[in-house]
Amino acid sequence: MTMAPTAPRVLPVFVVLPPRTLLLDVAGPVEVLRRANVEQDGLRFAVRYVGPAASLVTSIGLTVTGIEPLPLALPPEAMVMVVGSVDQMLGDQMLGDEGPDAAETEAGNQAIVDWLRHKVGPSHRLVSICAGALLAGRAGLLDGRPCTTHYSDCETLARLAPRARVLENRLYVEDGLVATSAGVTAGIDLMLHLVAEMVGPAVALAAARALVVYLRRAGGDPQLSAWLEGRNHVHPAVHRVQDAIVADPARPWSQESLADVAGASPRHLSRLFNEHTGMTLPDYVNRLRVALAAQLLGHTRLDMESVAERAGFASTRQMRRVWRVYHPTSPKAARGQGRGFL
């Protein structure tokens, strides 16, 4: 008996467009979601554009129409993405030219602030891109949370949201279901990070590769995640090998089996991998296995033997030995630490 295919889970995504929307704040992150939909069908990102006006002129002069009204209610697990504009409003003062449009712009921004304050709840995932954090901050949604925004707006955000903990020099900051990003292209970094969380790092890697963007691990950590490290290249054979390892790091990979994936001889693959990733194949596999072990230790209650087995190590002794190459602390220290060890 043939089983009917399982319908994908749908995640509603409401992109909130303020007056004078900074277009790249929208296009970059949403393009990541579009690519994620192309790369997998387990979770569909259903994007809708909402705002206080049915049309607006964007930062580059392009008029956008067909914007839906701010909805009266949100589905329980919806994502709300608030983007920035070229002239955010500070109470009754606008960053930008004063004049007749200033009052209209502030009215639009205030409508968004009021809507955010009353409609976004604890079950919703709130994502702010660039100066979108100013609107979220005004709505009180960043109170008591670490957050960030464009470097030129950090002081303003601290003034608008005095109960928030504004962090400078961060690409993005994630605190539970609330995530904030720095200027413009950092929104792409943040959305790739969220896609990796929701549908897996392999999908985020594929999306980044399709968009030809450089993947960074986390907003506040200069060190690349093992899942993303060594991916700043465009060689298709090396990417195929990396994709295969990422999909199943615990598999007993041999040089020969990976050479088959690459369509190259083992010797040629070894040379290509070193040249394009800056590390050897065994080093890459070990980094991913340690990262997988860190995830299991941080997010499950499995004992050390089970963690070692699931991560592809022959024993806990081998896991500890390899772990020490990449971490100054022991595997036990990763218990409950979550992403800090990825």
mmCIF file of C-alpha atoms in Angstrom:
data_model
loop_
_atom_site.group_PDB
_atom_site.id
_atom_site.type_symbol
_atom_site.label_atom_id
_atom_site.label_comp_id
_atom_site.label_asym_id
_atom_site.label_seq_id
_atom_site.Cartn_x
_atom_site.Cartn_y
_atom_site.Cartn_z
ATOM 1 C CA MET A 1 0.000 0.000 0.000
ATOM 2 C CA THR A 2 1.456 3.312 -1.074
ATOM 3 C CA MET A 3 1.442 5.992 1.599
ATOM 4 C CA ALA A 4 0.215 9.423 0.593
ATOM 5 C CA PRO A 5 2.950 12.074 0.775
ATOM 6 C CA THR A 6 2.926 14.086 3.979
ATOM 7 C CA ALA A 7 1.788 17.669 3.490
ATOM 8 C CA PRO A 8 4.461 20.198 4.411
ATOM 9 C CA ARG A 9 4.062 22.287 7.521
ATOM 10 C CA VAL A 10 3.329 25.917 6.644
ATOM 11 C CA LEU A 11 4.844 28.787 8.606
ATOM 12 C CA PRO A 12 3.098 32.134 7.983
ATOM 13 C CA VAL A 13 5.621 34.965 7.667
ATOM 14 C CA PHE A 14 4.311 38.523 7.952
ATOM 15 C CA VAL A 15 6.780 41.082 6.586
ATOM 16 C CA VAL A 16 5.884 44.471 8.053
ATOM 17 C CA LEU A 17 6.682 47.339 5.671
ATOM 18 C CA PRO A 18 7.062 50.824 7.174
ATOM 19 C CA PRO A 19 6.925 54.016 5.110
ATOM 20 C CA ARG A 20 10.060 54.464 2.988
ATOM 21 C CA THR A 21 11.072 50.810 3.451
ATOM 22 C CA LEU A 22 14.745 50.034 2.919
ATOM 23 C CA LEU A 23 14.289 47.570 0.081
ATOM 24 C CA LEU A 24 17.337 45.396 0.748
ATOM 25 C CA ASP A 25 16.070 44.793 4.302
ATOM 26 C CA VAL A 26 13.146 42.986 2.678
ATOM 27 C CA ALA A 27 14.633 41.393 -0.422
ATOM 28 C CA GLY A 28 17.689 39.804 1.208
ATOM 29 C CA PRO A 29 16.038 37.851 4.067
ATOM 30 C CA VAL A 30 12.935 36.954 2.042
ATOM 31 C CA GLU A 31 15.099 35.619 -0.771
ATOM 32 C CA VAL A 32 16.693 33.290 1.781
ATOM 33 C CA LEU A 33 13.213 32.005 2.665
ATOM 34 C CA ARG A 34 12.337 31.563 -1.003
ATOM 35 C CA ARG A 35 15.474 29.500 -1.549
ATOM 36 C CA ALA A 36 14.694 27.460 1.556
ATOM 37 C CA ASN A 37 11.331 26.614 -0.015
ATOM 38 C CA VAL A 38 13.123 25.497 -3.169
ATOM 39 C CA GLU A 39 15.653 23.346 -1.303
ATOM 40 C CA GLN A 40 13.186 21.395 0.875
ATOM 41 C CA ASP A 41 9.479 20.755 1.268
ATOM 42 C CA GLY A 42 9.126 19.873 4.941
ATOM 43 C CA LEU A 43 8.458 23.448 6.021
ATOM 44 C CA ARG A 44 6.996 26.049 3.705
ATOM 45 C CA PHE A 45 7.589 29.719 4.452
ATOM 46 C CA ALA A 46 4.397 31.486 3.361
ATOM 47 C CA VAL A 47 5.345 35.154 3.042
ATOM 48 C CA ARG A 48 2.803 37.986 3.177
ATOM 49 C CA TYR A 49 3.552 41.705 3.047
ATOM 50 C CA VAL A 50 1.598 43.890 5.448
ATOM 51 C CA GLY A 51 1.719 47.509 6.503
ATOM 52 C CA PRO A 52 -0.199 50.670 7.361
ATOM 53 C CA ALA A 53 -0.592 51.639 3.684
ATOM 54 C CA ALA A 54 -1.510 49.685 0.551
ATOM 55 C CA SER A 55 1.481 51.109 -1.332
ATOM 56 C CA LEU A 56 4.731 52.860 -0.552
ATOM 57 C CA VAL A 57 7.825 54.291 -2.196
ATOM 58 C CA THR A 58 10.906 52.360 -1.143
ATOM 59 C CA SER A 59 14.377 53.657 -0.370
ATOM 60 C CA ILE A 60 15.448 53.396 -4.001
ATOM 61 C CA GLY A 61 12.349 55.086 -5.426
ATOM 62 C CA LEU A 62 10.607 51.871 -6.488
ATOM 63 C CA THR A 63 6.905 51.889 -5.657
ATOM 64 C CA VAL A 64 5.530 48.752 -4.028
ATOM 65 C CA THR A 65 1.796 48.102 -4.194
ATOM 66 C CA GLY A 66 -0.571 45.357 -3.097
ATOM 67 C CA ILE A 67 0.466 45.563 0.577
ATOM 68 C CA GLU A 68 -2.092 43.929 2.861
ATOM 69 C CA PRO A 69 -3.461 45.756 5.922
ATOM 70 C CA LEU A 70 -1.929 44.924 9.275
ATOM 71 C CA PRO A 71 -3.923 41.809 10.262
ATOM 72 C CA LEU A 72 -6.398 41.857 13.122
ATOM 73 C CA ALA A 73 -4.899 38.625 14.480
ATOM 74 C CA LEU A 74 -1.828 36.464 13.934
ATOM 75 C CA PRO A 75 -1.650 32.660 13.742
ATOM 76 C CA PRO A 76 -0.180 31.285 16.991
ATOM 77 C CA GLU A 77 3.275 30.383 15.609
ATOM 78 C CA ALA A 78 3.671 33.035 12.923
ATOM 79 C CA MET A 79 6.926 34.812 12.165
ATOM 80 C CA VAL A 80 6.752 38.610 12.137
ATOM 81 C CA MET A 81 9.602 40.326 10.304
ATOM 82 C CA VAL A 82 9.907 44.087 10.869
ATOM 83 C CA VAL A 83 12.205 45.867 8.451
ATOM 84 C CA GLY A 84 13.852 49.260 8.535
ATOM 85 C CA SER A 85 13.314 52.429 6.564
ATOM 86 C CA VAL A 86 15.496 55.246 5.368
ATOM 87 C CA ASP A 87 14.027 57.640 7.924
ATOM 88 C CA GLN A 88 12.800 56.078 11.137
ATOM 89 C CA MET A 89 10.736 58.185 13.500
ATOM 90 C CA LEU A 90 11.839 59.038 17.010
ATOM 91 C CA GLY A 91 8.662 59.873 18.905
ATOM 92 C CA ASP A 92 7.626 63.091 17.216
ATOM 93 C CA GLN A 93 10.953 63.649 15.469
ATOM 94 C CA MET A 94 11.906 62.051 12.159
ATOM 95 C CA LEU A 95 15.370 60.993 11.079
ATOM 96 C CA GLY A 96 15.319 62.623 7.684
ATOM 97 C CA ASP A 97 13.716 65.573 5.980
ATOM 98 C CA GLU A 98 11.016 67.445 7.840
ATOM 99 C CA GLY A 99 7.927 68.562 5.984
ATOM 100 C CA PRO A 100 4.416 67.431 5.044
ATOM 101 C CA ASP A 101 5.518 63.818 4.639
ATOM 102 C CA ALA A 102 6.952 63.698 8.146
ATOM 103 C CA ALA A 103 3.567 63.529 9.849
ATOM 104 C CA GLU A 104 2.358 60.849 7.434
ATOM 105 C CA THR A 105 5.503 58.791 7.974
ATOM 106 C CA GLU A 106 5.212 59.053 11.755
ATOM 107 C CA ALA A 107 1.540 58.077 11.588
ATOM 108 C CA GLY A 108 2.467 54.966 9.618
ATOM 109 C CA ASN A 109 5.254 54.047 12.006
ATOM 110 C CA GLN A 110 3.037 54.634 15.032
ATOM 111 C CA ALA A 111 0.392 52.352 13.518
ATOM 112 C CA ILE A 112 3.037 49.621 13.236
ATOM 113 C CA VAL A 113 4.223 50.201 16.803
ATOM 114 C CA ASP A 114 0.668 49.958 18.144
ATOM 115 C CA TRP A 115 -0.004 46.826 16.095
ATOM 116 C CA LEU A 116 3.217 45.153 17.268
ATOM 117 C CA ARG A 117 2.455 46.000 20.890
ATOM 118 C CA HIS A 118 -1.025 44.470 20.787
ATOM 119 C CA LYS A 119 -0.707 41.600 18.287
ATOM 120 C CA VAL A 120 2.737 40.011 18.764
ATOM 121 C CA GLY A 121 2.656 37.518 21.612
ATOM 122 C CA PRO A 122 4.986 35.018 23.312
ATOM 123 C CA SER A 123 4.314 32.281 20.743
ATOM 124 C CA HIS A 124 5.305 34.437 17.777
ATOM 125 C CA ARG A 125 8.807 34.617 16.330
ATOM 126 C CA LEU A 126 9.780 38.284 16.052
ATOM 127 C CA VAL A 127 12.579 39.150 13.639
ATOM 128 C CA SER A 128 13.806 42.710 13.153
ATOM 129 C CA ILE A 129 16.054 43.720 10.298
ATOM 130 C CA CYS A 130 18.310 46.762 10.674
ATOM 131 C CA ALA A 131 16.351 49.772 11.995
ATOM 132 C CA GLY A 132 13.213 47.659 12.278
ATOM 133 C CA ALA A 133 14.439 47.171 15.851
ATOM 134 C CA LEU A 134 13.496 50.798 16.566
ATOM 135 C CA LEU A 135 9.846 49.979 15.907
ATOM 136 C CA ALA A 136 10.015 46.782 17.943
ATOM 137 C CA GLY A 137 11.741 48.698 20.725
ATOM 138 C CA ARG A 138 9.097 51.398 20.762
ATOM 139 C CA ALA A 139 6.480 48.659 21.063
ATOM 140 C CA GLY A 140 8.188 47.302 24.180
ATOM 141 C CA LEU A 141 8.967 43.959 22.556
ATOM 142 C CA LEU A 142 12.695 44.197 23.318
ATOM 143 C CA ASP A 143 12.293 45.028 27.017
ATOM 144 C CA GLY A 144 14.553 42.887 29.156
ATOM 145 C CA ARG A 145 16.221 41.342 26.114
ATOM 146 C CA PRO A 146 19.664 41.571 24.509
ATOM 147 C CA CYS A 147 19.287 43.035 21.025
ATOM 148 C CA THR A 148 21.066 44.968 18.315
ATOM 149 C CA THR A 149 20.463 47.163 15.282
ATOM 150 C CA HIS A 150 22.452 49.160 12.720
ATOM 151 C CA TYR A 151 25.561 50.582 14.395
ATOM 152 C CA SER A 152 24.383 54.144 13.775
ATOM 153 C CA ASP A 153 21.068 53.448 15.542
ATOM 154 C CA CYS A 154 22.289 51.619 18.669
ATOM 155 C CA GLU A 155 22.261 54.780 20.773
ATOM 156 C CA THR A 156 18.803 55.661 19.489
ATOM 157 C CA LEU A 157 17.491 52.176 20.248
ATOM 158 C CA ALA A 158 18.848 52.404 23.789
ATOM 159 C CA ARG A 159 16.970 55.681 24.206
ATOM 160 C CA LEU A 160 13.716 54.370 22.701
ATOM 161 C CA ALA A 161 13.863 51.090 24.616
ATOM 162 C CA PRO A 162 15.655 51.861 27.900
ATOM 163 C CA ARG A 163 14.748 48.453 29.342
ATOM 164 C CA ALA A 164 16.424 46.603 26.458
ATOM 165 C CA ARG A 165 20.080 45.567 26.564
ATOM 166 C CA VAL A 166 21.459 46.981 23.313
ATOM 167 C CA LEU A 167 24.606 45.230 22.105
ATOM 168 C CA GLU A 168 26.894 46.952 19.640
ATOM 169 C CA ASN A 169 29.217 45.371 17.098
ATOM 170 C CA ARG A 170 26.972 42.344 16.558
ATOM 171 C CA LEU A 171 25.712 40.940 13.281
ATOM 172 C CA TYR A 172 22.612 39.679 15.022
ATOM 173 C CA VAL A 173 21.358 38.682 18.452
ATOM 174 C CA GLU A 174 18.909 35.870 19.178
ATOM 175 C CA ASP A 175 17.029 35.668 22.467
ATOM 176 C CA GLY A 176 14.415 32.945 22.486
ATOM 177 C CA LEU A 177 11.908 33.710 19.721
ATOM 178 C CA VAL A 178 13.124 37.303 19.336
ATOM 179 C CA ALA A 179 15.980 37.992 16.916
ATOM 180 C CA THR A 180 17.434 41.354 15.909
ATOM 181 C CA SER A 181 20.038 42.137 13.277
ATOM 182 C CA ALA A 182 22.432 44.919 12.388
ATOM 183 C CA GLY A 183 22.378 46.881 9.164
ATOM 184 C CA VAL A 184 21.001 45.696 5.857
ATOM 185 C CA THR A 185 22.933 42.578 4.746
ATOM 186 C CA ALA A 186 23.193 41.286 8.324
ATOM 187 C CA GLY A 187 19.524 40.442 7.840
ATOM 188 C CA ILE A 188 20.639 37.810 5.335
ATOM 189 C CA ASP A 189 23.048 36.368 7.906
ATOM 190 C CA LEU A 190 20.276 36.258 10.490
ATOM 191 C CA MET A 191 17.771 34.597 8.180
ATOM 192 C CA LEU A 192 20.312 31.972 7.122
ATOM 193 C CA HIS A 193 20.896 31.282 10.807
ATOM 194 C CA LEU A 194 17.154 30.912 11.451
ATOM 195 C CA VAL A 195 16.696 28.652 8.425
ATOM 196 C CA ALA A 196 19.540 26.468 9.711
ATOM 197 C CA GLU A 197 17.715 26.213 13.041
ATOM 198 C CA MET A 198 14.305 25.464 11.564
ATOM 199 C CA VAL A 199 15.080 23.184 8.620
ATOM 200 C CA GLY A 200 18.741 22.275 9.051
ATOM 201 C CA PRO A 201 22.205 23.623 8.208
ATOM 202 C CA ALA A 202 22.315 21.817 4.860
ATOM 203 C CA VAL A 203 19.343 23.875 3.618
ATOM 204 C CA ALA A 204 20.922 27.110 4.850
ATOM 205 C CA LEU A 205 24.170 26.178 3.114
ATOM 206 C CA ALA A 206 22.356 25.459 -0.131
ATOM 207 C CA ALA A 207 20.476 28.760 0.096
ATOM 208 C CA ALA A 208 23.666 30.692 0.774
ATOM 209 C CA ARG A 209 25.441 28.997 -2.095
ATOM 210 C CA ALA A 210 22.573 29.780 -4.484
ATOM 211 C CA LEU A 211 22.690 33.423 -3.406
ATOM 212 C CA VAL A 212 26.507 33.434 -3.515
ATOM 213 C CA VAL A 213 26.818 34.922 -0.048
ATOM 214 C CA TYR A 214 29.381 34.236 2.641
ATOM 215 C CA LEU A 215 28.012 32.373 5.650
ATOM 216 C CA ARG A 216 28.851 33.548 9.128
ATOM 217 C CA ARG A 217 28.049 31.527 12.195
ATOM 218 C CA ALA A 218 26.585 33.903 14.744
ATOM 219 C CA GLY A 219 26.164 37.586 15.313
ATOM 220 C CA GLY A 220 28.481 37.927 18.272
ATOM 221 C CA ASP A 221 31.038 35.215 17.648
ATOM 222 C CA PRO A 222 33.859 35.810 15.165
ATOM 223 C CA GLN A 223 34.517 32.078 14.942
ATOM 224 C CA LEU A 224 32.693 30.210 12.208
ATOM 225 C CA SER A 225 30.480 27.311 13.132
ATOM 226 C CA ALA A 226 31.809 23.917 12.105
ATOM 227 C CA TRP A 227 28.655 23.502 10.017
ATOM 228 C CA LEU A 228 29.485 26.604 7.997
ATOM 229 C CA GLU A 229 33.269 26.703 8.130
ATOM 230 C CA GLY A 230 35.126 26.087 4.905
ATOM 231 C CA ARG A 231 32.126 26.956 2.716
ATOM 232 C CA ASN A 232 33.413 30.254 1.355
ATOM 233 C CA HIS A 233 34.095 28.830 -2.090
ATOM 234 C CA VAL A 234 32.138 27.907 -5.230
ATOM 235 C CA HIS A 235 33.710 24.586 -6.257
ATOM 236 C CA PRO A 236 30.742 22.247 -6.989
ATOM 237 C CA ALA A 237 32.555 18.939 -6.326
ATOM 238 C CA VAL A 238 33.836 20.096 -2.945
ATOM 239 C CA HIS A 239 30.361 21.395 -2.057
ATOM 240 C CA ARG A 240 28.870 18.000 -2.955
ATOM 241 C CA VAL A 241 31.274 16.292 -0.594
ATOM 242 C CA GLN A 242 30.574 18.794 2.183
ATOM 243 C CA ASP A 243 26.808 18.447 1.676
ATOM 244 C CA ALA A 244 27.074 14.671 1.967
ATOM 245 C CA ILE A 245 29.091 14.882 5.196
ATOM 246 C CA VAL A 246 26.809 17.540 6.716
ATOM 247 C CA ALA A 247 23.776 15.346 5.981
ATOM 248 C CA ASP A 248 25.283 12.398 7.904
ATOM 249 C CA PRO A 249 28.465 13.274 9.835
ATOM 250 C CA ALA A 250 28.305 10.035 11.874
ATOM 251 C CA ARG A 251 28.631 7.841 8.784
ATOM 252 C CA PRO A 252 32.000 6.045 8.512
ATOM 253 C CA TRP A 253 33.187 8.120 5.575
ATOM 254 C CA SER A 254 36.219 6.867 3.676
ATOM 255 C CA GLN A 255 38.355 8.779 1.222
ATOM 256 C CA GLU A 256 37.103 6.468 -1.520
ATOM 257 C CA SER A 257 33.390 6.928 -0.760
ATOM 258 C CA LEU A 258 33.784 10.701 -0.697
ATOM 259 C CA ALA A 259 35.762 10.572 -3.935
ATOM 260 C CA ASP A 260 32.767 8.815 -5.505
ATOM 261 C CA VAL A 261 30.523 11.661 -4.318
ATOM 262 C CA ALA A 262 32.900 14.208 -5.837
ATOM 263 C CA GLY A 263 33.427 12.307 -9.074
ATOM 264 C CA ALA A 264 37.185 12.550 -8.626
ATOM 265 C CA SER A 265 40.056 10.326 -7.570
ATOM 266 C CA PRO A 266 40.814 10.224 -3.820
ATOM 267 C CA ARG A 267 44.126 11.981 -4.382
ATOM 268 C CA HIS A 268 42.577 14.716 -6.536
ATOM 269 C CA LEU A 269 39.726 15.222 -4.041
ATOM 270 C CA SER A 270 42.220 15.559 -1.194
ATOM 271 C CA ARG A 271 44.075 18.273 -3.094
ATOM 272 C CA LEU A 272 40.841 20.088 -4.066
ATOM 273 C CA PHE A 273 39.485 19.953 -0.527
ATOM 274 C CA ASN A 274 42.651 21.408 0.984
ATOM 275 C CA GLU A 275 42.836 24.099 -1.672
ATOM 276 C CA HIS A 276 39.225 25.289 -1.370
ATOM 277 C CA THR A 277 38.454 24.781 2.334
ATOM 278 C CA GLY A 278 41.832 25.239 3.981
ATOM 279 C CA MET A 279 41.536 21.940 5.885
ATOM 280 C CA THR A 280 41.855 18.217 5.300
ATOM 281 C CA LEU A 281 38.919 15.876 4.832
ATOM 282 C CA PRO A 282 39.489 14.082 8.179
ATOM 283 C CA ASP A 283 39.713 17.454 9.916
ATOM 284 C CA TYR A 284 36.401 18.545 8.361
ATOM 285 C CA VAL A 285 34.652 15.327 9.372
ATOM 286 C CA ASN A 286 35.993 15.574 12.930
ATOM 287 C CA ARG A 287 34.861 19.191 13.267
ATOM 288 C CA LEU A 288 31.321 18.246 12.260
ATOM 289 C CA ARG A 289 31.272 15.240 14.589
ATOM 290 C CA VAL A 290 32.385 17.405 17.492
ATOM 291 C CA ALA A 291 29.711 19.981 16.578
ATOM 292 C CA LEU A 292 27.087 17.222 16.465
ATOM 293 C CA ALA A 293 28.267 15.899 19.834
ATOM 294 C CA ALA A 294 28.017 19.444 21.237
ATOM 295 C CA GLN A 295 24.427 19.727 19.995
ATOM 296 C CA LEU A 296 23.500 16.413 21.586
ATOM 297 C CA LEU A 297 25.180 17.316 24.865
ATOM 298 C CA GLY A 298 23.598 20.769 24.939
ATOM 299 C CA HIS A 299 20.065 19.771 23.990
ATOM 300 C CA THR A 300 19.510 16.157 25.099
ATOM 301 C CA ARG A 301 19.989 14.008 28.185
ATOM 302 C CA LEU A 302 21.831 11.229 26.371
ATOM 303 C CA ASP A 303 24.757 9.702 28.242
ATOM 304 C CA MET A 304 28.303 10.127 26.946
ATOM 305 C CA GLU A 305 28.403 6.687 25.324
ATOM 306 C CA SER A 306 25.225 7.383 23.344
ATOM 307 C CA VAL A 307 26.450 10.832 22.323
ATOM 308 C CA ALA A 308 29.757 9.402 21.098
ATOM 309 C CA GLU A 309 27.987 6.700 19.106
ATOM 310 C CA ARG A 310 25.462 9.057 17.505
ATOM 311 C CA ALA A 311 28.195 11.544 16.604
ATOM 312 C CA GLY A 312 30.212 8.869 14.807
ATOM 313 C CA PHE A 313 32.972 8.217 17.348
ATOM 314 C CA ALA A 314 34.120 4.687 18.100
ATOM 315 C CA SER A 315 34.209 5.366 21.840
ATOM 316 C CA THR A 316 33.908 8.105 24.451
ATOM 317 C CA ARG A 317 37.694 8.040 24.724
ATOM 318 C CA GLN A 318 38.044 8.832 21.018
ATOM 319 C CA MET A 319 35.412 11.570 21.295
ATOM 320 C CA ARG A 320 37.272 13.221 24.186
ATOM 321 C CA ARG A 321 40.569 13.020 22.330
ATOM 322 C CA VAL A 322 39.162 14.656 19.189
ATOM 323 C CA TRP A 323 37.153 17.146 21.275
ATOM 324 C CA ARG A 324 40.326 18.468 22.904
ATOM 325 C CA VAL A 325 41.665 19.442 19.486
ATOM 326 C CA TYR A 326 38.824 21.941 19.005
ATOM 327 C CA HIS A 327 37.734 22.944 22.526
ATOM 328 C CA PRO A 328 39.697 24.056 25.598
ATOM 329 C CA THR A 329 37.053 22.510 27.864
ATOM 330 C CA SER A 330 35.764 18.949 28.234
ATOM 331 C CA PRO A 331 32.608 17.536 26.609
ATOM 332 C CA LYS A 332 30.966 17.576 30.035
ATOM 333 C CA ALA A 333 31.160 21.395 29.998
ATOM 334 C CA ALA A 334 28.870 21.449 26.953
ATOM 335 C CA ARG A 335 25.947 20.112 28.970
ATOM 336 C CA GLY A 336 23.151 22.673 28.746
ATOM 337 C CA GLN A 337 25.330 25.165 26.873
ATOM 338 C CA GLY A 338 23.555 24.713 23.549
ATOM 339 C CA ARG A 339 24.766 26.902 20.705
ATOM 340 C CA GLY A 340 27.780 28.206 22.529
ATOM 341 C CA PHE A 341 29.728 25.099 21.518
ATOM 342 C CA LEU A 342 28.540 24.746 17.919
#
